[in-house]
């Protein structure tokens, strides 16, 4: 198991979703980014980001107060690689005080590093209505 800010990342990839949701909803972009490998690719912004660009996006984006709810629909694990298919709903605060809702399916690839810690290597959310 891995500790992230006193939160244990479960060895079971199915259970990781709860932790990801909790940390995402905390608004702490740096903490959320720590759940990724250094070279991970995230497409949450709508474009593939990695490294310092990904980290800065998470800090800026999560500071705006979006909230996510998600449920793992499928999990495939082989060795030190795990593929999670996750259905999500994202609530995005708007400048006028309203909330926009985006829902879809996310493909997450996690890898277990040499220390035995699971980390996100790729996330690719695809909103409903968009082509994969």
JSON list of C-alpha atoms in Angstrom, two decimals, residues 72-128:
[
{"chain": "A", "resi": 72, "resn": "UNK", "atom": "CA", "xyz": [-15.60, 1.61, -12.00]},
{"chain": "A", "resi": 73, "resn": "UNK", "atom": "CA", "xyz": [-17.46, -0.46, -14.58]},
{"chain": "A", "resi": 74, "resn": "UNK", "atom": "CA", "xyz": [-14.64, -2.78, -15.66]},
{"chain": "A", "resi": 75, "resn": "UNK", "atom": "CA", "xyz": [-11.15, -3.67, -14.44]},
{"chain": "A", "resi": 76, "resn": "UNK", "atom": "CA", "xyz": [-8.48, -5.70, -16.18]},
{"chain": "A", "resi": 77, "resn": "UNK", "atom": "CA", "xyz": [-5.18, -6.38, -14.42]},
{"chain": "A", "resi": 78, "resn": "UNK", "atom": "CA", "xyz": [-2.17, -8.28, -15.63]},
{"chain": "A", "resi": 79, "resn": "UNK", "atom": "CA", "xyz": [1.06, -8.20, -13.65]},
{"chain": "A", "resi": 80, "resn": "UNK", "atom": "CA", "xyz": [1.92, -4.60, -12.84]},
{"chain": "A", "resi": 81, "resn": "UNK", "atom": "CA", "xyz": [-0.56, -3.00, -15.26]},
{"chain": "A", "resi": 82, "resn": "UNK", "atom": "CA", "xyz": [-4.23, -2.32, -14.68]},
{"chain": "A", "resi": 83, "resn": "UNK", "atom": "CA", "xyz": [-6.89, -0.90, -17.00]},
{"chain": "A", "resi": 84, "resn": "UNK", "atom": "CA", "xyz": [-9.94, 0.69, -15.39]},
{"chain": "A", "resi": 85, "resn": "UNK", "atom": "CA", "xyz": [-13.02, 1.73, -17.33]},
{"chain": "A", "resi": 86, "resn": "UNK", "atom": "CA", "xyz": [-14.81, 4.35, -15.24]},
{"chain": "A", "resi": 87, "resn": "UNK", "atom": "CA", "xyz": [-18.15, 6.07, -15.75]},
{"chain": "A", "resi": 88, "resn": "UNK", "atom": "CA", "xyz": [-17.98, 9.62, -14.42]},
{"chain": "A", "resi": 89, "resn": "UNK", "atom": "CA", "xyz": [-20.04, 12.74, -13.83]},
{"chain": "A", "resi": 90, "resn": "UNK", "atom": "CA", "xyz": [-18.22, 16.03, -13.46]},
{"chain": "A", "resi": 91, "resn": "UNK", "atom": "CA", "xyz": [-19.84, 19.16, -12.00]},
{"chain": "A", "resi": 92, "resn": "UNK", "atom": "CA", "xyz": [-18.08, 22.31, -13.24]},
{"chain": "A", "resi": 93, "resn": "UNK", "atom": "CA", "xyz": [-18.70, 25.67, -11.54]},
{"chain": "A", "resi": 94, "resn": "UNK", "atom": "CA", "xyz": [-19.50, 28.42, -14.06]},
{"chain": "A", "resi": 95, "resn": "UNK", "atom": "CA", "xyz": [-18.65, 32.14, -13.77]},
{"chain": "A", "resi": 96, "resn": "UNK", "atom": "CA", "xyz": [-22.36, 33.01, -13.34]},
{"chain": "A", "resi": 97, "resn": "UNK", "atom": "CA", "xyz": [-22.64, 30.71, -10.32]},
{"chain": "A", "resi": 98, "resn": "UNK", "atom": "CA", "xyz": [-24.39, 27.90, -12.18]},
{"chain": "A", "resi": 99, "resn": "UNK", "atom": "CA", "xyz": [-22.96, 24.42, -12.63]},
{"chain": "A", "resi": 100, "resn": "UNK", "atom": "CA", "xyz": [-22.33, 22.61, -15.91]},
{"chain": "A", "resi": 101, "resn": "UNK", "atom": "CA", "xyz": [-22.50, 18.82, -15.87]},
{"chain": "A", "resi": 102, "resn": "UNK", "atom": "CA", "xyz": [-20.28, 16.64, -18.04]},
{"chain": "A", "resi": 103, "resn": "UNK", "atom": "CA", "xyz": [-20.56, 12.88, -17.98]},
{"chain": "A", "resi": 104, "resn": "UNK", "atom": "CA", "xyz": [-18.85, 10.13, -19.88]},
{"chain": "A", "resi": 105, "resn": "UNK", "atom": "CA", "xyz": [-16.41, 7.27, -19.65]},
{"chain": "A", "resi": 106, "resn": "UNK", "atom": "CA", "xyz": [-12.76, 7.42, -18.65]},
{"chain": "A", "resi": 107, "resn": "UNK", "atom": "CA", "xyz": [-10.05, 4.93, -19.51]},
{"chain": "A", "resi": 108, "resn": "UNK", "atom": "CA", "xyz": [-7.39, 4.82, -16.78]},
{"chain": "A", "resi": 109, "resn": "UNK", "atom": "CA", "xyz": [-4.15, 2.88, -17.04]},
{"chain": "A", "resi": 110, "resn": "UNK", "atom": "CA", "xyz": [-2.31, 2.30, -13.78]},
{"chain": "A", "resi": 111, "resn": "UNK", "atom": "CA", "xyz": [1.10, 0.78, -13.28]},
{"chain": "A", "resi": 112, "resn": "UNK", "atom": "CA", "xyz": [2.79, -0.62, -10.20]},
{"chain": "A", "resi": 113, "resn": "UNK", "atom": "CA", "xyz": [6.26, 0.88, -9.82]},
{"chain": "A", "resi": 114, "resn": "UNK", "atom": "CA", "xyz": [9.40, -0.80, -8.45]},
{"chain": "A", "resi": 115, "resn": "UNK", "atom": "CA", "xyz": [8.35, 0.11, -4.89]},
{"chain": "A", "resi": 116, "resn": "UNK", "atom": "CA", "xyz": [5.03, -1.69, -5.39]},
{"chain": "A", "resi": 117, "resn": "UNK", "atom": "CA", "xyz": [3.03, 1.56, -5.58]},
{"chain": "A", "resi": 118, "resn": "UNK", "atom": "CA", "xyz": [0.15, 1.94, -8.03]},
{"chain": "A", "resi": 119, "resn": "UNK", "atom": "CA", "xyz": [0.20, 5.19, -10.03]},
{"chain": "A", "resi": 120, "resn": "UNK", "atom": "CA", "xyz": [-1.84, 6.53, -12.92]},
{"chain": "A", "resi": 121, "resn": "UNK", "atom": "CA", "xyz": [0.08, 6.43, -16.19]},
{"chain": "A", "resi": 122, "resn": "UNK", "atom": "CA", "xyz": [-2.72, 7.46, -18.55]},
{"chain": "A", "resi": 123, "resn": "UNK", "atom": "CA", "xyz": [-6.19, 8.90, -18.05]},
{"chain": "A", "resi": 124, "resn": "UNK", "atom": "CA", "xyz": [-8.47, 9.64, -20.94]},
{"chain": "A", "resi": 125, "resn": "UNK", "atom": "CA", "xyz": [-11.96, 10.88, -20.11]},
{"chain": "A", "resi": 126, "resn": "UNK", "atom": "CA", "xyz": [-14.32, 10.98, -23.07]},
{"chain": "A", "resi": 127, "resn": "UNK", "atom": "CA", "xyz": [-17.54, 12.95, -22.53]},
{"chain": "A", "resi": 128, "resn": "UNK", "atom": "CA", "xyz": [-20.74, 11.35, -23.79]}
]
